[in-house]
Coordinates of N, CA, C and O in Angstrom, one line a residue:
M301 N -2.1 4.2 5.5 CA -2.6 3.2 6.3 C -2.7 3.7 7.7 O -1.7 4.3 8.3
S302 N -3.8 3.5 8.5 CA -4.0 4.0 9.7 C -3.3 3.2 10.7 O -3.4 1.9 10.6
P303 N -3.0 3.6 11.8 CA -2.5 2.8 13.0 C -3.7 1.9 13.6 O -4.6 2.3 13.6
T304 N -3.1 0.8 14.2 CA -4.0 -0.1 14.7 C -3.8 -0.3 16.2 O -2.9 0.3 16.6
L305 N -4.6 -0.9 17.1 CA -4.4 -1.0 18.4 C -3.3 -2.0 18.6 O -2.8 -2.0 19.7
E306 N -2.9 -2.9 17.5 CA -1.9 -3.8 17.8 C -0.5 -3.3 17.7 O 0.5 -3.9 18.1
T307 N -0.2 -2.1 17.2 CA 1.0 -1.5 17.0 C 1.1 -0.1 17.6 O 0.1 0.5 18.0
G308 N 2.3 0.4 17.8 CA 2.5 1.7 18.4 C 2.8 1.7 19.9 O 2.8 0.5 20.5
L309 N 3.1 2.8 20.5 CA 3.3 2.9 22.0 C 2.1 2.3 22.8 O 1.0 2.8 22.5
G310 N 2.4 1.5 23.7 CA 1.3 0.9 24.6 C 0.7 -0.4 23.9 O 0.0 -1.0 24.7
S311 N 1.1 -0.8 22.7 CA 0.4 -1.9 22.3 C 0.8 -3.3 22.8 O 0.0 -4.1 23.1
A312 N 2.1 -3.3 23.4 CA 2.6 -4.6 23.9 C 2.8 -4.5 25.4 O 3.5 -5.4 25.9
V313 N 2.1 -3.5 26.1 CA 2.5 -3.2 27.4 C 1.6 -4.1 28.2 O 0.3 -3.8 28.3
K314 N 1.9 -5.2 29.0 CA 1.2 -6.0 29.8 C 1.5 -5.3 31.3 O 2.6 -5.5 31.8
L315 N 0.5 -4.6 31.8 CA 0.8 -4.0 33.2 C 0.8 -5.0 34.4 O 0.1 -6.1 34.2
S316 N 1.3 -4.7 35.4 CA 1.4 -5.4 36.6 C 0.1 -5.8 37.1 O -0.8 -4.9 36.8
P317 N -0.2 -7.0 37.6 CA -1.4 -7.3 38.2 C -1.8 -6.3 39.4 O -2.8 -6.2 39.9
A318 N -0.7 -5.8 39.9 CA -0.8 -4.7 41.1 C -1.6 -3.6 40.7 O -2.2 -2.8 41.6
V319 N -1.6 -3.1 39.3 CA -2.4 -2.0 38.9 C -3.8 -2.4 38.8 O -4.3 -3.4 38.1
E320 N -4.8 -1.7 39.7 CA -6.2 -2.1 39.7 C -7.0 -1.2 38.8 O -7.9 -1.8 38.2
S321 N -6.6 0.0 38.7 CA -7.5 0.9 37.7 C -6.5 2.1 37.4 O -5.7 2.5 38.1
V322 N -7.2 2.8 36.2 CA -6.6 3.9 35.8 C -7.6 4.9 35.5 O -8.6 4.6 35.1
T323 N -7.5 6.2 35.9 CA -8.5 7.3 35.8 C -7.8 8.5 35.1 O -6.8 8.8 35.7
L324 N -8.5 8.8 34.0 CA -7.8 10.1 33.3 C -8.9 11.1 33.5 O -10.2 10.9 33.1
T325 N -8.4 12.2 33.9 CA -9.4 13.4 34.0 C -9.1 14.6 33.2 O -7.8 14.9 33.3
L326 N -9.9 14.8 32.3 CA -9.5 16.0 31.3 C -10.8 16.8 30.9 O -11.8 16.2 30.7
S327 N -10.6 18.0 31.2 CA -11.6 19.0 31.0 C -12.1 19.2 29.6 O -11.3 19.3 28.7
Q328 N -13.4 19.5 29.3 CA -13.8 19.9 27.8 C -13.3 21.3 27.6 O -13.2 21.7 26.4
R329 N -13.0 22.1 28.6 CA -12.8 23.5 28.3 C -11.3 24.0 28.6 O -11.1 25.0 28.8
T330 N -10.5 23.0 28.5 CA -9.0 23.3 28.8 C -8.3 22.9 27.5 O -8.6 22.0 26.9
R331 N -7.2 23.5 27.2 CA -6.3 23.0 26.2 C -5.4 22.0 26.8 O -4.4 22.4 27.4
A332 N -5.4 20.8 26.3 CA -4.7 19.7 26.9 C -4.5 18.9 25.8 O -4.8 17.5 25.8
S333 N -3.9 19.4 24.6 CA -3.6 18.4 23.5 C -2.9 17.2 23.7 O -3.2 16.0 23.2
G334 N -1.8 17.1 24.6 CA -1.0 16.0 24.8 C -1.8 15.0 25.5 O -1.8 13.8 25.3
A335 N -2.6 15.4 26.5 CA -3.6 14.5 27.3 C -4.7 13.9 26.3 O -4.9 12.7 26.6
R336 N -5.2 14.6 25.5 CA -6.2 14.2 24.5 C -5.6 13.1 23.7 O -6.2 12.1 23.3
H337 N -4.4 13.4 23.0 CA -3.6 12.4 22.1 C -3.5 11.4 22.9 O -3.5 10.1 22.4
F338 N -3.0 11.3 24.2 CA -2.6 10.2 25.0 C -4.0 9.3 25.1 O -3.9 8.1 25.0
W339 N -5.0 9.9 25.4 CA -6.2 9.2 25.6 C -6.7 8.6 24.3 O -7.0 7.3 24.3
R340 N -6.5 9.2 23.1 CA -7.0 8.6 21.8 C -6.2 7.5 21.3 O -6.5 6.7 20.7
E341 N -4.9 7.7 21.4 CA -3.9 6.9 21.0 C -3.3 5.9 21.9 O -3.6 4.6 21.7
H342 N -2.7 6.2 22.9 CA -1.9 5.3 23.9 C -2.8 4.6 24.8 O -2.6 3.5 25.1
L343 N -3.6 5.2 25.4 CA -4.6 4.6 26.5 C -5.4 3.5 25.8 O -5.6 2.6 26.5
R344 N -5.9 3.8 24.7 CA -6.7 2.7 24.0 C -5.8 1.5 23.7 O -6.4 0.3 23.8
R345 N -4.6 1.7 23.4 CA -3.8 0.6 23.2 C -3.3 -0.3 24.4 O -3.3 -1.4 24.5
I346 N -3.2 0.5 25.6 CA -3.0 -0.1 26.8 C -4.1 -0.8 27.2 O -4.0 -2.0 27.7
Q347 N -5.2 -0.3 27.0 CA -6.6 -1.0 27.3 C -6.7 -2.5 26.5 O -7.1 -3.4 27.0
F348 N -6.5 -2.2 25.2 CA -6.3 -3.4 24.3 C -5.5 -4.6 24.8 O -5.8 -5.7 24.8
A349 N -4.2 -4.2 25.3 CA -3.2 -5.1 25.7 C -3.5 -5.6 27.2 O -3.1 -6.6 27.7
N350 N -4.4 -4.8 27.9 CA -4.8 -5.3 29.2 C -6.4 -5.2 29.4 O -6.9 -4.4 30.0
P351 N -7.1 -6.1 28.9 CA -8.5 -6.0 28.7 C -9.3 -6.1 30.0 O -10.3 -5.5 30.1
T352 N -8.7 -6.6 31.0 CA -9.4 -6.6 32.4 C -9.2 -5.4 33.2 O -9.7 -5.3 34.2
L353 N -8.3 -4.5 32.8 CA -7.9 -3.3 33.5 C -9.1 -2.2 33.4 O -9.2 -1.9 32.3
P354 N -9.8 -1.9 34.5 CA -10.7 -0.8 34.3 C -9.9 0.6 34.2 O -9.2 0.9 34.8
I355 N -10.5 1.2 33.0 CA -9.9 2.6 32.6 C -11.1 3.4 32.5 O -11.9 3.1 31.7
E356 N -11.1 4.4 33.4 CA -12.1 5.3 33.4 C -11.6 6.8 32.9 O -10.6 7.2 33.2
V357 N -12.4 7.4 31.9 CA -12.1 8.8 31.6 C -13.1 9.7 32.1 O -14.4 9.6 31.7
N358 N -12.8 10.7 32.9 CA -13.6 11.6 33.4 C -13.4 13.0 32.5 O -12.4 13.5 32.2
Y359 N -14.7 13.4 32.0 CA -14.7 14.5 31.1 C -15.5 15.7 31.6 O -16.6 15.9 31.0
P360 N -15.2 16.3 32.7 CA -16.1 17.3 33.3 C -16.2 18.5 32.4 O -15.3 18.9 31.8
R361 N -17.2 19.2 32.5 CA -17.5 20.4 31.8 C -16.7 21.7 32.5 O -16.3 22.5 31.7
E362 N -16.6 21.5 33.6 CA -15.9 22.7 34.3 C -14.4 22.7 34.1 O -13.8 21.6 34.0
P363 N -13.6 23.7 33.9 CA -12.2 23.7 33.7 C -11.4 23.2 34.9 O -11.8 23.4 36.1
C364 N -10.6 22.1 34.6 CA -9.7 21.5 35.7 C -8.5 21.1 34.9 O -8.3 21.0 33.8
A365 N -7.4 21.0 35.8 CA -6.0 20.5 35.3 C -6.3 19.1 34.9 O -6.8 18.3 35.6
P366 N -5.6 18.7 33.7 CA -5.7 17.2 33.3 C -4.8 16.5 34.2 O -3.7 17.0 34.6
K367 N -5.2 15.2 34.7 CA -4.5 14.5 35.5 C -4.8 12.9 35.2 O -5.8 12.6 34.6
L368 N -3.7 12.1 35.6 CA -3.8 10.7 35.5 C -3.6 10.1 36.8 O -2.7 10.5 37.6
E369 N -4.4 9.2 37.2 CA -4.4 8.6 38.6 C -4.3 7.1 38.3 O -5.1 6.5 37.5
I370 N -3.4 6.3 39.0 CA -3.2 4.9 38.9 C -3.3 4.4 40.3 O -2.7 4.8 41.4
K371 N -4.4 3.4 40.5 CA -4.7 2.8 41.8 C -4.1 1.3 41.7 O -4.2 0.7 40.7
F372 N -3.5 1.1 42.9 CA -2.9 -0.1 42.9 C -3.6 -1.1 44.1 O -4.3 -0.6 44.9
S373 N -3.4 -2.4 44.0 CA -4.0 -3.3 44.9 C -3.5 -3.0 46.4 O -4.3 -3.4 47.3
S374 N -2.4 -2.4 46.6 CA -1.9 -2.0 47.9 C -2.6 -0.8 48.6 O -2.2 -0.3 49.6
A375 N -3.6 -0.4 47.8 CA -4.4 0.9 48.2 C -3.5 2.1 47.9 O -4.0 3.3 48.3
A376 N -2.4 2.1 47.3 CA -1.6 3.2 47.0 C -2.2 3.8 45.7 O -2.7 3.2 44.9
V377 N -2.1 5.0 45.6 CA -2.5 5.8 44.4 C -1.4 6.8 44.0 O -0.8 7.4 44.7
Q378 N -1.0 6.7 42.7 CA 0.0 7.5 41.9 C -0.8 8.4 41.2 O -1.7 8.0 40.3
S379 N -0.8 9.7 41.4 CA -1.4 10.6 40.6 C -0.5 11.8 40.1 O 0.5 12.3 40.9
F380 N -0.7 12.2 38.9 CA 0.2 13.3 38.4 C -0.4 14.3 37.4 O -1.3 13.6 36.6
S381 N -0.1 15.3 37.3 CA -0.7 16.3 36.4 C -0.1 16.1 35.1 O 1.0 15.9 34.8
L382 N -0.9 16.4 33.9 CA -0.7 16.2 32.5 C -0.4 17.6 31.9 O -0.2 17.7 30.7
A383 N -0.6 18.6 32.6 CA -0.6 19.8 32.1 C 0.8 20.2 31.3 O 1.8 20.1 31.9
G384 N 0.6 20.6 30.3 CA 1.8 21.1 29.3 C 2.7 19.8 28.9 O 3.8 19.9 28.3
M385 N 2.2 18.6 29.0 CA 3.0 17.4 28.6 C 2.5 17.0 27.4 O 1.3 17.0 26.9
R386 N 3.5 16.4 26.5 CA 3.2 15.8 25.2 C 2.9 14.3 25.6 O 3.2 13.8 26.7
S387 N 2.1 13.7 24.7 CA 1.5 12.5 24.7 C 2.7 11.4 25.0 O 2.4 10.4 25.9
E388 N 3.8 11.5 24.6 CA 4.8 10.4 24.5 C 5.4 10.6 26.0 O 5.7 9.6 26.7
E389 N 5.5 11.9 26.6 CA 6.0 12.0 27.9 C 5.0 11.5 28.9 O 5.5 11.0 29.9
I390 N 3.7 11.7 28.7 CA 2.7 11.2 29.6 C 2.7 9.6 29.6 O 2.8 9.0 30.6
Y391 N 2.9 9.0 28.4 CA 3.2 7.5 28.3 C 4.3 7.1 29.0 O 4.2 6.2 30.0
K392 N 5.4 7.7 28.9 CA 6.6 7.2 29.7 C 6.6 7.4 31.1 O 6.8 6.4 32.0
Q393 N 5.9 8.6 31.7 CA 5.8 8.7 33.0 C 4.6 7.6 33.6 O 4.8 7.1 34.6
F394 N 3.7 7.4 32.7 CA 2.6 6.3 33.2 C 3.3 5.1 33.3 O 3.0 4.4 34.4
I395 N 4.0 4.6 32.4 CA 4.8 3.3 32.4 C 5.6 3.2 33.7 O 5.8 2.4 34.5
T396 N 6.4 4.4 34.0 CA 7.3 4.3 35.1 C 6.6 4.3 36.3 O 7.0 3.5 37.2
K397 N 5.5 5.1 36.6 CA 4.8 5.1 37.7 C 4.0 3.7 37.9 O 3.9 3.1 39.0
A398 N 3.5 3.2 36.9 CA 2.8 1.9 36.9 C 3.7 0.7 37.4 O 3.2 -0.3 38.1
A399 N 4.9 0.9 36.9 CA 5.8 -0.2 37.3 C 6.6 -0.2 38.8 O 7.2 -0.9 39.2
A400 N 6.4 1.1 39.2 CA 7.1 1.5 40.6 C 6.4 0.7 41.7 O 7.3 0.2 42.7
N401 N 5.2 0.1 41.7 CA 4.7 -0.7 42.9 C 4.5 -2.1 42.4 O 4.2 -2.6 41.6

């Protein structure tokens, strides 16, 4: 049985209204398996639980370090590198930073 959007990490996470948008940047030419797994599994569940939250995925051809950016209504921006991180670590750091503001 395949996992659904209603179960797993991120499925029941209602983010604060202070979170305005999320941007994931991940290059086609770098090895970032943790970031790719986070995108395919966890970020989709977070989007399902927060349907009005704009989530953008930038997928440039040129090599760049994978990063995640969280924009808040207070104009603050939390950005962190995903290089070398597992998807569960990315998820935990995302939730921590999203709850910080």
